[in-house]
């Protein structure tokens, strides 16, 4: 039996060999065999589907989590939101129940976003939730509620900080002086060493006070002219600390360590669908795409470009069909709840996952020998040797599977376990019978599309 991990390990082994050059520079604390890495990431590769949560005081303006930057809001004006942050409806057990029902297996929450606001009671800043009218740590009850539902915990931590007095002005900073000279002058009073220390202190809090943390999402690098990259963050130092504190944690690739093969665990295509399984140096790598319901990560009242339940389910199936994970974002309101639009999406996904989750968990891209039928996505469970056909457009009577002859043992609709008969065409069709290639299989489908957002056909392979 081939396991999902075995299936992927070829990838990791060759990545390891190919990047032998970088591997030489691999610090001793980052030594890990491809098998060890595969083991460390096994739950994540299996679970496939997580909830991203973007929450902070930007939920009050409700105009995108970058509102401070987009509207160049001064610290004094931004303080308005801090002074009124009081999410009286906050009940993380409800959130966790919604995530669980939607079939999400892990959760990643913004502990601090670019505005610098901290959702926990950090010792190292006053710009934190415990100093708002709400007055209580948000992270601990959140972590406990999700864990209680069996959902794993991830932390998002912004490398960028538009509040910290030692974070130097750069091309993204909303409040810096305009001219280069003035900026350089102002930056002389800012000491990035202090900020680097601050990040380490805060990560130490986050990675020691909340038990096992399964994923860390550091965000983000923008090297070059007037930007910041791994050197500014001391990414290597950060990662060393992270690995010491949480040896099993899975870390994203946004600290700017893409030039190494040890400074990240997975790549993070955001708000677009990769055409194929993402590669580094020609080799497939673990990937997690993060996506929004509507475009904004933080709660955005007036944004109306919400994706439909159907689109989101297809997105999940397509992601898994290319060997990836989907981290789907919710932006809770300033009152502390998920709004109706988010609830409707989560519930819709949950209805589908209840019956079709089997085509997601433990699944990956199908081997090349299984051609993708028209208007479909394929996912594949290597251990069970099952192929899942996600039928985006329901065809009329027959679904042609090119070259599948002799490969199928049994076929059924996944949502109700009802048999799907299949045949290969022995003779050429006439004016009322179909023709198909000699090696093709034709699935005989009901004319009526099953009542499912995305019907799935489960093939038991020989
Ligand atoms: C981007 C944005 C940010 C969001 C993140 C999610 O990097 O800066 O607002 O948190 O993507 O991946």
GROMACS .gro file of C-alpha atoms and ligand atoms in nm:
model
  474
    1UNK     CA    1   0.000   0.000   0.000
    2UNK     CA    2   0.125   0.343  -0.088
    3UNK     CA    3   0.061   0.602   0.179
    4UNK     CA    4   0.002   0.967   0.107
    5UNK     CA    5   0.331   1.039   0.275
    6UNK     CA    6   0.518   0.788   0.060
    7UNK     CA    7   0.356   0.943  -0.240
    8UNK     CA    8   0.496   1.281  -0.142
    9UNK     CA    9   0.830   1.166  -0.015
   10UNK     CA   10   0.978   1.134  -0.363
   11UNK     CA   11   0.916   1.502  -0.391
   12UNK     CA   12   1.086   1.585  -0.064
   13UNK     CA   13   1.382   1.357  -0.129
   14UNK     CA   14   1.454   1.515  -0.464
   15UNK     CA   15   1.407   1.862  -0.324
   16UNK     CA   16   1.663   1.773  -0.061
   17UNK     CA   17   1.910   1.642  -0.316
   18UNK     CA   18   1.856   1.915  -0.569
   19UNK     CA   19   1.917   2.187  -0.315
   20UNK     CA   20   2.224   2.018  -0.175
   21UNK     CA   21   2.405   2.348  -0.207
   22UNK     CA   22   2.172   2.525   0.031
   23UNK     CA   23   2.160   2.217   0.249
   24UNK     CA   24   2.530   2.271   0.319
   25UNK     CA   25   2.446   2.606   0.472
   26UNK     CA   26   2.178   2.446   0.677
   27UNK     CA   27   2.248   2.537   1.040
   28UNK     CA   28   2.284   2.248   1.280
   29UNK     CA   29   1.955   2.330   1.456
   30UNK     CA   30   1.774   2.296   1.123
   31UNK     CA   31   1.902   1.946   1.044
   32UNK     CA   32   1.618   1.721   0.949
   33UNK     CA   33   1.589   1.435   0.703
   34UNK     CA   34   1.317   1.447   0.437
   35UNK     CA   35   1.145   1.160   0.621
   36UNK     CA   36   1.144   1.355   0.946
   37UNK     CA   37   0.999   1.657   0.772
   38UNK     CA   38   0.734   1.444   0.606
   39UNK     CA   39   0.641   1.300   0.944
   40UNK     CA   40   0.626   1.643   1.104
   41UNK     CA   41   0.390   1.760   0.831
   42UNK     CA   42   0.179   1.444   0.806
   43UNK     CA   43  -0.127   1.575   0.994
   44UNK     CA   44  -0.127   1.893   0.786
   45UNK     CA   45  -0.094   1.711   0.455
   46UNK     CA   46  -0.379   1.488   0.560
   47UNK     CA   47  -0.618   1.749   0.700
   48UNK     CA   48  -0.616   1.983   0.399
   49UNK     CA   49  -0.871   2.234   0.522
   50UNK     CA   50  -0.832   2.509   0.782
   51UNK     CA   51  -0.992   2.831   0.902
   52UNK     CA   52  -0.801   3.158   0.891
   53UNK     CA   53  -0.926   3.425   1.132
   54UNK     CA   54  -0.834   3.790   1.081
   55UNK     CA   55  -0.947   3.988   1.378
   56UNK     CA   56  -0.833   4.306   1.540
   57UNK     CA   57  -0.940   4.666   1.596
   58UNK     CA   58  -0.963   4.715   1.217
   59UNK     CA   59  -1.298   4.536   1.248
   60UNK     CA   60  -1.438   4.870   1.375
   61UNK     CA   61  -1.367   5.085   1.067
   62UNK     CA   62  -1.471   4.768   0.877
   63UNK     CA   63  -1.289   4.883   0.565
   64UNK     CA   64  -1.009   4.622   0.527
   65UNK     CA   65  -0.735   4.527   0.771
   66UNK     CA   66  -0.496   4.758   0.584
   67UNK     CA   67  -0.720   5.059   0.653
   68UNK     CA   68  -0.448   5.236   0.852
   69UNK     CA   69  -0.219   5.216   0.553
   70UNK     CA   70  -0.479   5.270   0.279
   71UNK     CA   71  -0.615   5.584   0.443
   72UNK     CA   72  -0.287   5.694   0.607
   73UNK     CA   73  -0.453   5.709   0.946
   74UNK     CA   74  -0.239   5.862   1.221
   75UNK     CA   75  -0.175   5.677   1.547
   76UNK     CA   76  -0.393   5.932   1.726
   77UNK     CA   77  -0.692   5.870   1.499
   78UNK     CA   78  -0.642   5.494   1.495
   79UNK     CA   79  -0.661   5.508   1.874
   80UNK     CA   80  -1.037   5.568   1.831
   81UNK     CA   81  -1.080   5.205   1.740
   82UNK     CA   82  -0.861   5.086   2.024
   83UNK     CA   83  -1.062   5.292   2.272
   84UNK     CA   84  -1.390   5.140   2.150
   85UNK     CA   85  -1.292   4.779   2.100
   86UNK     CA   86  -1.544   4.582   2.304
   87UNK     CA   87  -1.661   4.264   2.130
   88UNK     CA   88  -1.948   4.185   2.365
   89UNK     CA   89  -2.075   3.895   2.153
   90UNK     CA   90  -1.741   3.716   2.143
   91UNK     CA   91  -1.799   3.347   2.202
   92UNK     CA   92  -1.514   3.141   2.059
   93UNK     CA   93  -1.704   2.819   2.128
   94UNK     CA   94  -1.951   2.927   1.861
   95UNK     CA   95  -1.669   2.997   1.619
   96UNK     CA   96  -1.512   2.660   1.689
   97UNK     CA   97  -1.843   2.482   1.641
   98UNK     CA   98  -1.888   2.658   1.305
   99UNK     CA   99  -1.538   2.566   1.192
  100UNK     CA  100  -1.592   2.206   1.296
  101UNK     CA  101  -1.922   2.185   1.115
  102UNK     CA  102  -1.759   2.324   0.802
  103UNK     CA  103  -1.508   2.038   0.818
  104UNK     CA  104  -1.209   2.257   0.905
  105UNK     CA  105  -0.937   2.071   1.090
  106UNK     CA  106  -0.708   2.356   1.192
  107UNK     CA  107  -0.735   2.724   1.267
  108UNK     CA  108  -0.486   3.007   1.223
  109UNK     CA  109  -0.560   3.333   1.404
  110UNK     CA  110  -0.397   3.675   1.371
  111UNK     CA  111  -0.234   3.728   1.710
  112UNK     CA  112  -0.096   4.057   1.578
  113UNK     CA  113  -0.156   4.214   1.238
  114UNK     CA  114   0.038   4.490   1.058
  115UNK     CA  115  -0.125   4.761   1.272
  116UNK     CA  116   0.060   4.613   1.570
  117UNK     CA  117  -0.248   4.547   1.782
  118UNK     CA  118  -0.204   4.237   1.999
  119UNK     CA  119  -0.492   4.002   2.079
  120UNK     CA  120  -0.319   3.862   2.386
  121UNK     CA  121  -0.188   4.012   2.708
  122UNK     CA  122   0.171   4.065   2.591
  123UNK     CA  123   0.413   4.191   2.853
  124UNK     CA  124   0.603   4.387   2.591
  125UNK     CA  125   0.344   4.640   2.472
  126UNK     CA  126   0.049   4.845   2.590
  127UNK     CA  127  -0.112   4.820   2.248
  128UNK     CA  128  -0.306   4.507   2.339
  129UNK     CA  129  -0.656   4.388   2.398
  130UNK     CA  130  -0.629   4.389   2.775
  131UNK     CA  131  -0.600   4.770   2.765
  132UNK     CA  132  -0.914   4.814   2.551
  133UNK     CA  133  -1.261   4.837   2.705
  134UNK     CA  134  -1.292   4.461   2.647
  135UNK     CA  135  -1.002   4.410   2.883
  136UNK     CA  136  -0.947   4.036   2.846
  137UNK     CA  137  -0.712   3.808   2.654
  138UNK     CA  138  -0.880   3.686   2.335
  139UNK     CA  139  -0.634   3.414   2.245
  140UNK     CA  140  -0.657   3.176   2.538
  141UNK     CA  141  -1.034   3.115   2.519
  142UNK     CA  142  -1.004   3.086   2.142
  143UNK     CA  143  -0.732   2.824   2.162
  144UNK     CA  144  -0.924   2.631   2.426
  145UNK     CA  145  -1.250   2.639   2.234
  146UNK     CA  146  -1.096   2.514   1.911
  147UNK     CA  147  -0.891   2.249   2.085
  148UNK     CA  148  -1.203   2.127   2.258
  149UNK     CA  149  -1.350   2.059   1.912
  150UNK     CA  150  -1.034   1.869   1.812
  151UNK     CA  151  -0.916   2.149   1.585
  152UNK     CA  152  -0.545   2.222   1.569
  153UNK     CA  153  -0.406   2.566   1.646
  154UNK     CA  154  -0.199   2.800   1.431
  155UNK     CA  155  -0.079   3.153   1.499
  156UNK     CA  156  -0.039   3.428   1.243
  157UNK     CA  157   0.217   3.687   1.351
  158UNK     CA  158   0.284   4.001   1.151
  159UNK     CA  159   0.649   4.081   1.093
  160UNK     CA  160   0.531   4.426   0.992
  161UNK     CA  161   0.435   4.660   1.277
  162UNK     CA  162   0.300   5.008   1.212
  163UNK     CA  163   0.271   5.086   1.580
  164UNK     CA  164   0.606   4.990   1.729
  165UNK     CA  165   0.827   5.299   1.779
  166UNK     CA  166   1.142   5.115   1.668
  167UNK     CA  167   0.998   4.966   1.351
  168UNK     CA  168   1.168   5.178   1.085
  169UNK     CA  169   0.967   5.372   0.828
  170UNK     CA  170   0.967   5.196   0.492
  171UNK     CA  171   0.774   5.191   0.169
  172UNK     CA  172   0.468   5.031   0.328
  173UNK     CA  173   0.454   5.229   0.651
  174UNK     CA  174   0.142   5.447   0.664
  175UNK     CA  175   0.282   5.715   0.891
  176UNK     CA  176   0.638   5.779   0.768
  177UNK     CA  177   0.773   6.104   0.626
  178UNK     CA  178   0.745   6.135   0.248
  179UNK     CA  179   1.093   6.234   0.138
  180UNK     CA  180   1.390   6.002   0.154
  181UNK     CA  181   1.595   6.248   0.357
  182UNK     CA  182   1.326   6.301   0.618
  183UNK     CA  183   1.263   5.931   0.640
  184UNK     CA  184   1.629   5.853   0.693
  185UNK     CA  185   1.648   6.124   0.952
  186UNK     CA  186   1.342   5.989   1.136
  187UNK     CA  187   1.472   5.633   1.114
  188UNK     CA  188   1.792   5.733   1.294
  189UNK     CA  189   1.580   5.755   1.607
  190UNK     CA  190   1.435   5.409   1.547
  191UNK     CA  191   1.630   5.103   1.643
  192UNK     CA  192   1.540   4.784   1.460
  193UNK     CA  193   1.747   4.585   1.712
  194UNK     CA  194   1.480   4.666   1.969
  195UNK     CA  195   1.208   4.560   1.730
  196UNK     CA  196   1.386   4.234   1.653
  197UNK     CA  197   1.411   4.167   2.027
  198UNK     CA  198   1.040   4.254   2.061
  199UNK     CA  199   0.941   3.994   1.800
  200UNK     CA  200   1.145   3.728   1.976
  201UNK     CA  201   0.996   3.817   2.312
  202UNK     CA  202   0.644   3.809   2.174
  203UNK     CA  203   0.693   3.485   1.985
  204UNK     CA  204   0.830   3.335   2.304
  205UNK     CA  205   0.508   3.434   2.481
  206UNK     CA  206   0.292   3.294   2.205
  207UNK     CA  207   0.485   2.971   2.173
  208UNK     CA  208   0.514   2.896   2.544
  209UNK     CA  209   0.184   3.007   2.697
  210UNK     CA  210  -0.073   2.827   2.482
  211UNK     CA  211   0.044   2.468   2.464
  212UNK     CA  212   0.126   2.300   2.135
  213UNK     CA  213   0.105   2.535   1.838
  214UNK     CA  214   0.077   2.348   1.512
  215UNK     CA  215   0.129   2.614   1.247
  216UNK     CA  216   0.303   2.952   1.243
  217UNK     CA  217   0.216   3.203   0.972
  218UNK     CA  218   0.473   3.484   0.966
  219UNK     CA  219   0.370   3.773   0.739
  220UNK     CA  220   0.549   3.912   0.531
  221UNK     CA  221   0.873   4.016   0.353
  222UNK     CA  222   0.912   4.286   0.089
  223UNK     CA  223   1.286   4.314   0.032
  224UNK     CA  224   1.466   4.567  -0.186
  225UNK     CA  225   1.454   4.943  -0.198
  226UNK     CA  226   1.308   5.077   0.124
  227UNK     CA  227   1.165   4.739   0.213
  228UNK     CA  228   1.236   4.461   0.458
  229UNK     CA  229   1.346   4.102   0.418
  230UNK     CA  230   1.501   3.817   0.610
  231UNK     CA  231   1.798   4.024   0.726
  232UNK     CA  232   1.582   4.299   0.874
  233UNK     CA  233   1.375   4.039   1.060
  234UNK     CA  234   1.672   3.821   1.154
  235UNK     CA  235   1.460   3.547   1.008
  236UNK     CA  236   1.720   3.284   1.084
  237UNK     CA  237   1.726   3.384   1.451
  238UNK     CA  238   1.348   3.389   1.466
  239UNK     CA  239   1.317   3.049   1.309
  240UNK     CA  240   1.580   2.902   1.538
  241UNK     CA  241   1.382   3.026   1.838
  242UNK     CA  242   1.055   2.898   1.696
  243UNK     CA  243   1.198   2.553   1.632
  244UNK     CA  244   1.345   2.538   1.980
  245UNK     CA  245   1.016   2.631   2.144
  246UNK     CA  246   0.790   2.421   1.921
  247UNK     CA  247   0.991   2.150   1.742
  248UNK     CA  248   0.687   2.015   1.558
  249UNK     CA  249   0.548   2.344   1.431
  250UNK     CA  250   0.490   2.400   1.059
  251UNK     CA  251   0.611   2.738   0.933
  252UNK     CA  252   0.515   2.934   0.619
  253UNK     CA  253   0.760   3.084   0.371
  254UNK     CA  254   0.704   3.456   0.423
  255UNK     CA  255   1.005   3.536   0.638
  256UNK     CA  256   1.203   3.574   0.318
  257UNK     CA  257   1.398   3.249   0.340
  258UNK     CA  258   1.304   3.123  -0.005
  259UNK     CA  259   1.673   3.099  -0.099
  260UNK     CA  260   1.712   2.812   0.148
  261UNK     CA  261   1.545   2.473   0.164
  262UNK     CA  262   1.527   2.478   0.545
  263UNK     CA  263   1.389   2.825   0.619
  264UNK     CA  264   1.026   2.738   0.543
  265UNK     CA  265   0.793   2.440   0.529
  266UNK     CA  266   0.531   2.539   0.275
  267UNK     CA  267   0.457   2.805   0.015
  268UNK     CA  268   0.159   3.037   0.040
  269UNK     CA  269  -0.014   3.142  -0.283
  270UNK     CA  270  -0.270   3.401  -0.176
  271UNK     CA  271  -0.599   3.497  -0.338
  272UNK     CA  272  -0.538   3.316  -0.667
  273UNK     CA  273  -0.561   2.955  -0.779
  274UNK     CA  274  -0.230   2.806  -0.895
  275UNK     CA  275  -0.267   2.642  -1.236
  276UNK     CA  276  -0.067   2.340  -1.124
  277UNK     CA  277   0.096   2.206  -0.805
  278UNK     CA  278   0.348   2.481  -0.711
  279UNK     CA  279   0.714   2.392  -0.755
  280UNK     CA  280   1.049   2.518  -0.628
  281UNK     CA  281   1.348   2.441  -0.848
  282UNK     CA  282   1.118   2.225  -1.057
  283UNK     CA  283   1.004   2.010  -0.763
  284UNK     CA  284   0.657   2.002  -0.612
  285UNK     CA  285   0.647   2.151  -0.263
  286UNK     CA  286   0.389   2.153   0.016
  287UNK     CA  287   0.151   2.443  -0.033
  288UNK     CA  288  -0.137   2.612   0.140
  289UNK     CA  289  -0.344   2.870  -0.037
  290UNK     CA  290  -0.515   3.130   0.179
  291UNK     CA  291  -0.840   3.268   0.043
  292UNK     CA  292  -1.107   3.514   0.148
  293UNK     CA  293  -1.483   3.500   0.117
  294UNK     CA  294  -1.492   3.848  -0.029
  295UNK     CA  295  -1.147   3.997  -0.091
  296UNK     CA  296  -1.080   4.160   0.245
  297UNK     CA  297  -0.931   3.957   0.532
  298UNK     CA  298  -1.057   4.181   0.808
  299UNK     CA  299  -1.432   4.234   0.840
  300UNK     CA  300  -1.545   4.462   0.555
  301UNK     CA  301  -1.900   4.583   0.578
  302UNK     CA  302  -1.938   4.729   0.229
  303UNK     CA  303  -1.757   4.474   0.021
  304UNK     CA  304  -2.005   4.279  -0.185
  305UNK     CA  305  -1.788   4.053  -0.398
  306UNK     CA  306  -1.861   3.745  -0.191
  307UNK     CA  307  -1.791   3.407  -0.345
  308UNK     CA  308  -2.080   3.163  -0.356
  309UNK     CA  309  -2.087   2.839  -0.160
  310UNK     CA  310  -2.043   2.657  -0.490
  311UNK     CA  311  -1.734   2.857  -0.581
  312UNK     CA  312  -1.579   2.792  -0.241
  313UNK     CA  313  -1.642   2.418  -0.258
  314UNK     CA  314  -1.496   2.401  -0.607
  315UNK     CA  315  -1.199   2.597  -0.475
  316UNK     CA  316  -1.143   2.339  -0.202
  317UNK     CA  317  -1.171   2.049  -0.445
  318UNK     CA  318  -0.942   2.217  -0.697
  319UNK     CA  319  -0.683   2.292  -0.427
  320UNK     CA  320  -0.673   1.929  -0.311
  321UNK     CA  321  -0.669   1.813  -0.674
  322UNK     CA  322  -0.334   1.993  -0.701
  323UNK     CA  323  -0.198   1.856  -0.374
  324UNK     CA  324  -0.259   2.166  -0.163
  325UNK     CA  325  -0.428   2.289   0.154
  326UNK     CA  326  -0.697   2.556   0.174
  327UNK     CA  327  -0.695   2.809   0.456
  328UNK     CA  328  -1.026   2.988   0.426
  329UNK     CA  329  -1.065   3.318   0.604
  330UNK     CA  330  -1.334   3.461   0.827
  331UNK     CA  331  -1.320   3.821   0.945
  332UNK     CA  332  -1.529   3.850   1.262
  333UNK     CA  333  -1.711   4.177   1.332
  334UNK     CA  334  -1.630   4.434   1.600
  335UNK     CA  335  -1.906   4.276   1.812
  336UNK     CA  336  -1.718   3.947   1.799
  337UNK     CA  337  -1.939   3.732   1.579
  338UNK     CA  338  -1.927   3.593   1.227
  339UNK     CA  339  -2.171   3.787   1.011
  340UNK     CA  340  -2.458   3.621   0.824
  341UNK     CA  341  -2.272   3.613   0.495
  342UNK     CA  342  -1.987   3.418   0.653
  343UNK     CA  343  -2.224   3.186   0.839
  344UNK     CA  344  -2.411   3.105   0.522
  345UNK     CA  345  -2.086   3.009   0.345
  346UNK     CA  346  -1.960   2.801   0.635
  347UNK     CA  347  -2.289   2.619   0.666
  348UNK     CA  348  -2.303   2.550   0.294
  349UNK     CA  349  -1.951   2.411   0.294
  350UNK     CA  350  -2.041   2.204   0.601
  351UNK     CA  351  -2.343   2.052   0.429
  352UNK     CA  352  -2.118   1.940   0.147
  353UNK     CA  353  -1.831   1.825   0.368
  354UNK     CA  354  -2.057   1.608   0.578
  355UNK     CA  355  -2.114   1.384   0.279
  356UNK     CA  356  -1.804   1.447   0.073
  357UNK     CA  357  -1.523   1.505   0.323
  358UNK     CA  358  -1.384   1.167   0.224
  359UNK     CA  359  -1.278   1.320  -0.107
  360UNK     CA  360  -1.072   1.584   0.078
  361UNK     CA  361  -0.904   1.437   0.388
  362UNK     CA  362  -0.599   1.228   0.313
  363UNK     CA  363  -0.634   1.306  -0.056
  364UNK     CA  364  -0.400   1.459  -0.305
  365UNK     CA  365  -0.342   1.499  -0.677
  366UNK     CA  366  -0.424   1.185  -0.875
  367UNK     CA  367  -0.141   0.998  -1.048
  368UNK     CA  368  -0.091   1.105  -1.410
  369UNK     CA  369  -0.229   0.775  -1.545
  370UNK     CA  370  -0.579   0.894  -1.452
  371UNK     CA  371  -0.681   1.152  -1.709
  372UNK     CA  372  -0.903   1.431  -1.585
  373UNK     CA  373  -1.249   1.396  -1.742
  374UNK     CA  374  -1.417   1.699  -1.895
  375UNK     CA  375  -1.543   1.963  -1.650
  376UNK     CA  376  -1.408   1.773  -1.350
  377UNK     CA  377  -1.139   1.780  -1.083
  378UNK     CA  378  -0.981   1.461  -0.951
  379UNK     CA  379  -0.864   1.390  -0.600
  380UNK     CA  380  -0.699   1.067  -0.497
  381UNK     CA  381  -0.657   0.876  -0.174
  382UNK     CA  382  -0.332   0.677  -0.209
  383UNK     CA  383  -0.388   0.449   0.092
  384UNK     CA  384  -0.739   0.349  -0.001
  385UNK     CA  385  -0.668   0.359  -0.375
  386UNK     CA  386  -0.979   0.558  -0.441
  387UNK     CA  387  -1.030   0.823  -0.698
  388UNK     CA  388  -1.282   1.103  -0.650
  389UNK     CA  389  -1.432   1.272  -0.951
  390UNK     CA  390  -1.565   1.616  -0.862
  391UNK     CA  391  -1.816   1.686  -1.135
  392UNK     CA  392  -1.832   2.063  -1.172
  393UNK     CA  393  -2.070   2.052  -1.469
  394UNK     CA  394  -2.310   1.758  -1.465
  395UNK     CA  395  -2.296   1.585  -1.804
  396UNK     CA  396  -2.584   1.428  -1.989
  397UNK     CA  397  -2.615   1.056  -1.912
  398UNK     CA  398  -2.249   0.955  -1.954
  399UNK     CA  399  -1.921   1.067  -1.812
  400UNK     CA  400  -1.633   0.952  -2.030
  401UNK     CA  401  -1.317   0.843  -1.853
  402UNK     CA  402  -1.042   0.824  -2.114
  403UNK     CA  403  -0.807   0.528  -2.075
  404UNK     CA  404  -0.973   0.392  -1.758
  405UNK     CA  405  -1.054   0.053  -1.902
  406UNK     CA  406  -0.970  -0.226  -1.658
  407UNK     CA  407  -0.885   0.009  -1.375
  408UNK     CA  408  -1.214   0.038  -1.189
  409UNK     CA  409  -1.355  -0.214  -0.946
  410UNK     CA  410  -1.668  -0.031  -0.838
  411UNK     CA  411  -1.819   0.318  -0.868
  412UNK     CA  412  -2.070   0.511  -0.663
  413UNK     CA  413  -2.203   0.856  -0.599
  414UNK     CA  414  -2.031   0.966  -0.282
  415UNK     CA  415  -2.308   1.165  -0.116
  416UNK     CA  416  -2.556   0.875  -0.097
  417UNK     CA  417  -2.340   0.570  -0.172
  418UNK     CA  418  -2.556   0.471  -0.469
  419UNK     CA  419  -2.401   0.255  -0.738
  420UNK     CA  420  -2.290   0.406  -1.065
  421UNK     CA  421  -2.284   0.150  -1.341
  422UNK     CA  422  -2.011   0.169  -1.599
  423UNK     CA  423  -1.918   0.001  -1.924
  424UNK     CA  424  -1.669   0.009  -2.203
  425UNK     CA  425  -1.801   0.036  -2.554
  426UNK     CA  426  -1.751  -0.283  -2.746
  427UNK     CA  427  -1.875  -0.165  -3.081
  428UNK     CA  428  -1.910   0.166  -3.258
  429UNK     CA  429  -2.222   0.362  -3.171
  430UNK     CA  430  -2.516   0.420  -3.396
  431UNK     CA  431  -2.741   0.720  -3.428
  432UNK     CA  432  -2.884   0.664  -3.078
  433UNK     CA  433  -2.581   0.511  -2.906
  434UNK     CA  434  -2.258   0.672  -2.799
  435UNK     CA  435  -1.913   0.600  -2.932
  436UNK     CA  436  -1.606   0.620  -2.716
  437UNK     CA  437  -1.243   0.510  -2.735
  438UNK     CA  438  -1.174   0.139  -2.690
  439UNK     CA  439  -0.991   0.204  -2.361
  440UNK     CA  440  -1.246   0.446  -2.225
  441UNK     CA  441  -1.496   0.384  -1.954
  442UNK     CA  442  -1.839   0.541  -1.962
  443UNK     CA  443  -2.004   0.605  -1.628
  444UNK     CA  444  -2.381   0.584  -1.661
  445UNK     CA  445  -2.518   0.879  -1.470
  446UNK     CA  446  -2.872   0.979  -1.380
  447UNK     CA  447  -2.995   1.255  -1.608
  448UNK     CA  448  -3.085   1.463  -1.310
  449UNK     CA  449  -2.788   1.623  -1.139
  450UNK     CA  450  -2.773   1.506  -0.777
  451UNK     CA  451  -2.879   1.772  -0.532
  452UNK     CA  452  -2.529   1.860  -0.415
  453UNK     CA  453  -2.324   2.176  -0.460
  454UNK     CA  454  -2.054   1.961  -0.618
  455UNK     CA  455  -2.144   1.599  -0.692
  456UNK     CA  456  -1.861   1.355  -0.636
  457UNK     CA  457  -1.820   1.009  -0.785
  458UNK     CA  458  -1.609   0.766  -0.588
  459UNK     CA  459  -1.414   0.507  -0.784
  460UNK     CA  460  -1.270   0.202  -0.612
  461UNK     CA  461  -0.961   0.131  -0.816
  462UNK     CA  462  -0.814  -0.210  -0.885
  463LIG     C1  463  -0.123   3.969   0.305
  463LIG     C2  464  -0.178   4.091   0.372
  463LIG     C3  465  -0.255   4.064   0.490
  463LIG     C4  466  -0.316   3.929   0.509
  463LIG     C5  467  -0.233   3.820   0.450
  463LIG     C6  468  -0.300   3.685   0.450
  463LIG     O1  469   0.009   3.950   0.320
  463LIG     O2  470  -0.082   4.186   0.401
  463LIG     O3  471  -0.340   4.166   0.522
  463LIG     O4  472  -0.313   3.909   0.643
  463LIG     O5  473  -0.189   3.849   0.330
  463LIG     O6  474  -0.221   3.590   0.389
   0.00000   0.00000   0.00000
